[in-house]
Amino acid sequence: KQEVTQIPAALSVPEGENLVLNCSFTDSAIYNLQWFRQDPGKGLTSLLLIQSSQREQTSGRLNASLDKSSGRSTLYIAASQPGDSATYLCAVKSNTGKLIFGQGTTLQVKP
Amino acid sequence: EAGVAQSPRYKIIEKRQSVAFWCNPISGHATLYWYQQILGQGPKLLIQFQNNGVVDDSQLPKDRFSAERLKGVDSTLKIQPAKLEDSAVYLCASSPDVSYNEQFFGPGTRLTVL
């Protein structure tokens, strides 16, 4: 049974700092891995999607990496801003199409 | 292009009452998902539809939860009777097809059971 874990559960950093969010999964047989952002009272917004054959994806100040063999993914946020404050969720898509989410990391970026 | 619509946005009920949530997916999307997100946890898939057929309902508590997508477009999720532990955000998502990479999420319905 696939399990997804995110560490840390919460993170508070000063504005401008670079930071890394971690995601681990137990079964390496995944179709893809996706990072989402969730703002309070809102739905999920997709940030980056990495196919199982890829190693990383970049969008602006965000970079996500994937190491299937070790069951790990990281989301790197460069030069953090207060507007980056949100909960970040990673999810793995199984070969049957099911999305399995981690519990999320709540990020606060202080001005 | 309009996104996934959900209503109501908030609902407060007493335990043992019934409640229904509505989802209108993105036009043309064949696959529809309902997720339950308990505070502090990630979303958990409750049920997945492909058009009006159920693909996966293995984590749906069928003694109290039911869902339908009669015409392969809108969907309704019902809880009867509600328990305290059903307090959560219920998210609806859709995608063009089950094999499509991404799912597109609605804003969710926050349910509080007192």
Short mmCIF file of C-alpha atoms in Angstrom, two decimals:
data_model
loop_
_atom_site.label_atom_id
_atom_site.label_comp_id
_atom_site.label_asym_id
_atom_site.label_seq_id
_atom_site.Cartn_x
_atom_site.Cartn_y
_atom_site.Cartn_z
CA LYS A 1 0.00 0.00 0.00
CA GLN A 2 1.43 3.36 -1.07
CA GLU A 3 2.09 5.84 1.73
CA VAL A 4 3.23 9.42 1.25
CA THR A 5 4.92 11.38 4.02
CA GLN A 6 5.88 15.05 4.12
CA ILE A 7 8.41 16.58 6.46
CA PRO A 8 8.29 19.02 8.15
CA ALA A 9 4.59 19.48 8.98
CA ALA A 10 5.14 23.20 9.46
CA LEU A 11 7.90 25.65 8.58
CA SER A 12 8.41 29.34 9.34
CA VAL A 13 11.16 31.29 7.56
CA PRO A 14 12.09 34.95 7.06
CA GLU A 15 11.45 36.52 3.69
CA GLY A 16 14.20 35.95 1.11
CA GLU A 17 15.33 32.59 2.43
CA ASN A 18 15.71 29.58 0.15
CA LEU A 19 13.91 26.50 1.45
CA VAL A 20 13.33 22.82 0.75
CA LEU A 21 10.19 20.79 1.38
CA ASN A 22 10.48 17.02 1.50
CA CYS A 23 8.18 14.25 0.33
CA SER A 24 8.78 10.50 0.58
CA PHE A 25 6.78 7.58 -0.75
CA THR A 26 6.97 3.86 -0.06
CA ASP A 27 6.24 2.32 -3.48
CA SER A 28 8.46 3.40 -6.38
CA ALA A 29 5.95 2.16 -8.99
CA ILE A 30 4.44 5.56 -9.64
CA TYR A 31 3.05 7.17 -12.79
CA ASN A 32 3.94 10.73 -11.78
CA LEU A 33 4.40 12.99 -8.77
CA GLN A 34 2.73 16.35 -8.35
CA TRP A 35 3.21 19.27 -6.00
CA PHE A 36 0.16 21.34 -5.09
CA ARG A 37 -0.40 24.56 -3.23
CA GLN A 38 -3.45 25.04 -0.99
CA ASP A 39 -4.46 28.42 0.40
CA PRO A 40 -6.86 28.60 3.38
CA GLY A 41 -10.44 28.00 2.26
CA LYS A 42 -9.38 27.29 -1.30
CA GLY A 43 -8.95 24.26 -3.48
CA LEU A 44 -5.67 22.85 -4.73
CA THR A 45 -3.52 24.54 -7.33
CA SER A 46 -1.06 22.40 -9.24
CA LEU A 47 2.50 23.77 -9.12
CA LEU A 48 4.69 21.17 -10.77
CA LEU A 49 4.22 17.69 -12.21
CA ILE A 50 7.11 15.28 -12.69
CA GLN A 51 6.61 12.21 -14.84
CA SER A 52 8.13 8.97 -13.53
CA SER A 53 10.80 9.12 -16.28
CA GLN A 54 11.87 12.66 -15.35
CA ARG A 55 14.26 13.86 -12.66
CA GLU A 56 13.09 17.43 -12.15
CA GLN A 57 10.79 20.23 -13.23
CA THR A 58 11.17 23.98 -12.85
CA SER A 59 8.71 26.85 -12.85
CA GLY A 60 9.93 30.30 -11.91
CA ARG A 61 11.32 30.19 -8.38
CA LEU A 62 10.16 26.59 -7.88
CA ASN A 63 12.15 23.47 -8.64
CA ALA A 64 10.94 19.95 -7.91
CA SER A 65 13.12 16.85 -8.09
CA LEU A 66 12.23 13.18 -8.15
CA ASP A 67 14.32 10.18 -7.14
CA LYS A 68 12.13 7.13 -7.69
CA SER A 69 14.71 4.62 -6.50
CA SER A 70 14.91 6.21 -3.06
CA GLY A 71 11.23 7.19 -2.97
CA ARG A 72 11.90 10.89 -2.49
CA SER A 73 10.94 14.23 -3.95
CA THR A 74 11.92 17.73 -2.92
CA LEU A 75 10.36 21.09 -3.67
CA TYR A 76 12.88 23.93 -3.64
CA ILE A 77 11.58 27.48 -3.28
CA ALA A 78 14.09 30.21 -4.02
CA ALA A 79 14.00 33.68 -2.48
CA SER A 80 10.80 33.05 -0.53
CA GLN A 81 8.14 35.78 -0.32
CA PRO A 82 5.22 36.33 2.09
CA GLY A 83 2.89 35.42 -0.79
CA ASP A 84 4.38 31.92 -0.76
CA SER A 85 2.72 31.28 2.61
CA ALA A 86 0.37 28.32 2.11
CA THR A 87 0.17 24.57 2.59
CA TYR A 88 2.17 22.53 0.09
CA LEU A 89 1.00 19.01 -0.73
CA CYS A 90 2.73 16.34 -2.71
CA ALA A 91 0.80 13.53 -4.35
CA VAL A 92 1.85 10.43 -6.24
CA LYS A 93 -0.25 9.02 -9.03
CA SER A 94 -0.29 5.26 -9.17
CA ASN A 95 -0.34 3.32 -12.41
CA THR A 96 -4.08 2.77 -11.80
CA GLY A 97 -4.66 6.53 -11.84
CA LYS A 98 -5.22 7.02 -8.14
CA LEU A 99 -3.73 10.14 -6.45
CA ILE A 100 -2.31 9.55 -2.97
CA PHE A 101 -1.47 12.66 -0.98
CA GLY A 102 0.91 13.44 1.81
CA GLN A 103 -0.35 15.36 4.81
CA GLY A 104 1.19 18.62 3.68
CA THR A 105 3.72 21.18 4.90
CA THR A 106 2.34 24.51 6.11
CA LEU A 107 4.75 27.28 5.21
CA GLN A 108 4.80 30.75 6.72
CA VAL A 109 7.12 33.35 5.23
CA LYS A 110 7.56 36.32 7.54
CA PRO A 111 8.15 39.82 6.09
CA GLU B 1 -12.76 28.28 -19.27
CA ALA B 2 -14.81 27.89 -16.09
CA GLY B 3 -13.28 25.80 -13.33
CA VAL B 4 -14.81 23.11 -11.14
CA ALA B 5 -17.80 24.50 -9.23
CA GLN B 6 -18.94 23.24 -5.84
CA SER B 7 -21.80 24.18 -3.55
CA PRO B 8 -22.43 24.95 -0.82
CA ARG B 9 -19.08 26.36 0.28
CA TYR B 10 -19.86 25.88 3.97
CA LYS B 11 -22.32 23.70 5.85
CA ILE B 12 -22.96 23.20 9.56
CA ILE B 13 -25.22 20.35 10.70
CA GLU B 14 -25.99 18.35 13.82
CA LYS B 15 -24.84 14.74 14.05
CA ARG B 16 -27.29 12.21 12.63
CA GLN B 17 -28.59 14.77 10.11
CA SER B 18 -28.14 14.31 6.39
CA VAL B 19 -26.27 16.59 3.97
CA ALA B 20 -25.60 16.74 0.25
CA PHE B 21 -22.83 18.39 -1.75
CA TRP B 22 -22.93 19.27 -5.42
CA CYS B 23 -20.13 19.40 -7.99
CA ASN B 24 -20.13 20.66 -11.58
CA PRO B 25 -16.89 19.62 -13.33
CA ILE B 26 -15.12 21.40 -16.14
CA SER B 27 -17.11 21.04 -19.35
CA GLY B 28 -16.15 17.93 -21.28
CA HIS B 29 -14.28 16.26 -18.44
CA ALA B 30 -15.18 12.58 -18.30
CA THR B 31 -13.52 11.77 -14.98
CA LEU B 32 -14.78 13.15 -11.67
CA TYR B 33 -13.33 12.62 -8.20
CA TRP B 34 -14.58 13.28 -4.67
CA TYR B 35 -11.97 13.67 -1.92
CA GLN B 36 -12.29 14.08 1.85
CA GLN B 37 -9.70 16.28 3.55
CA ILE B 38 -9.69 16.18 7.34
CA LEU B 39 -7.95 19.11 9.06
CA GLY B 40 -4.19 18.63 9.06
CA GLN B 41 -4.27 15.76 6.56
CA GLY B 42 -3.97 15.41 2.83
CA PRO B 43 -7.03 14.70 0.68
CA LYS B 44 -8.22 11.09 0.55
CA LEU B 45 -10.06 9.76 -2.49
CA LEU B 46 -13.63 8.72 -1.70
CA ILE B 47 -14.95 7.89 -5.17
CA GLN B 48 -13.94 8.20 -8.81
CA PHE B 49 -16.37 8.29 -11.75
CA GLN B 50 -15.65 7.77 -15.43
CA ASN B 51 -18.66 9.34 -17.17
CA ASN B 52 -21.55 7.97 -15.07
CA GLY B 53 -19.82 4.75 -13.99
CA VAL B 54 -17.89 4.17 -10.75
CA VAL B 55 -14.19 3.38 -11.24
CA ASP B 56 -13.06 3.29 -7.59
CA ASP B 57 -15.14 3.57 -4.42
CA SER B 58 -12.95 1.40 -2.21
CA GLN B 59 -12.56 4.12 0.47
CA LEU B 60 -16.16 5.31 0.48
CA PRO B 61 -17.95 4.44 3.78
CA LYS B 62 -20.92 2.96 2.00
CA ASP B 63 -23.03 2.57 5.13
CA ARG B 64 -23.46 6.35 5.28
CA PHE B 65 -21.97 7.90 2.14
CA SER B 66 -23.41 7.73 -1.35
CA ALA B 67 -22.56 9.48 -4.60
CA GLU B 68 -24.06 9.64 -8.04
CA ARG B 69 -23.32 11.12 -11.44
CA LEU B 70 -26.48 10.24 -13.31
CA LYS B 71 -25.92 12.01 -16.64
CA GLY B 72 -22.13 11.87 -16.60
CA VAL B 73 -21.83 15.58 -15.82
CA ASP B 74 -22.83 16.94 -12.37
CA SER B 75 -22.33 14.84 -9.27
CA THR B 76 -23.83 14.75 -5.79
CA LEU B 77 -22.21 13.35 -2.64
CA LYS B 78 -24.53 12.56 0.26
CA ILE B 79 -23.90 11.70 3.90
CA GLN B 80 -26.72 10.13 5.91
CA PRO B 81 -26.52 10.10 8.89
CA ALA B 82 -23.54 12.35 9.60
CA LYS B 83 -21.07 11.65 12.38
CA LEU B 84 -18.73 14.04 14.19
CA GLU B 85 -15.74 12.52 12.37
CA ASP B 86 -17.22 13.51 9.01
CA SER B 87 -16.21 17.12 9.70
CA ALA B 88 -13.85 17.88 6.83
CA VAL B 89 -13.46 19.68 3.53
CA TYR B 90 -14.97 17.78 0.62
CA LEU B 91 -13.12 18.46 -2.61
CA CYS B 92 -14.32 17.70 -6.10
CA ALA B 93 -11.88 17.37 -8.99
CA SER B 94 -12.17 16.56 -12.67
CA SER B 95 -9.95 15.60 -15.56
CA PRO B 96 -10.53 15.03 -19.28
CA ASP B 97 -9.92 11.31 -18.85
CA VAL B 98 -8.65 8.86 -16.24
CA SER B 99 -5.28 8.67 -18.01
CA TYR B 100 -4.81 12.45 -18.13
CA ASN B 101 -1.90 13.71 -16.05
CA GLU B 102 -3.61 16.42 -14.04
CA GLN B 103 -6.74 16.77 -11.95
CA PHE B 104 -8.39 20.18 -11.57
CA PHE B 105 -9.82 20.93 -8.15
CA GLY B 106 -12.83 22.93 -7.02
CA PRO B 107 -12.79 25.22 -3.95
CA GLY B 108 -14.30 22.55 -1.69
CA THR B 109 -17.19 22.40 0.78
CA ARG B 110 -16.29 22.76 4.44
CA LEU B 111 -18.57 20.57 6.57
CA THR B 112 -18.84 20.97 10.33
CA VAL B 113 -20.79 18.33 12.24
CA LEU B 114 -21.78 19.38 15.78
#
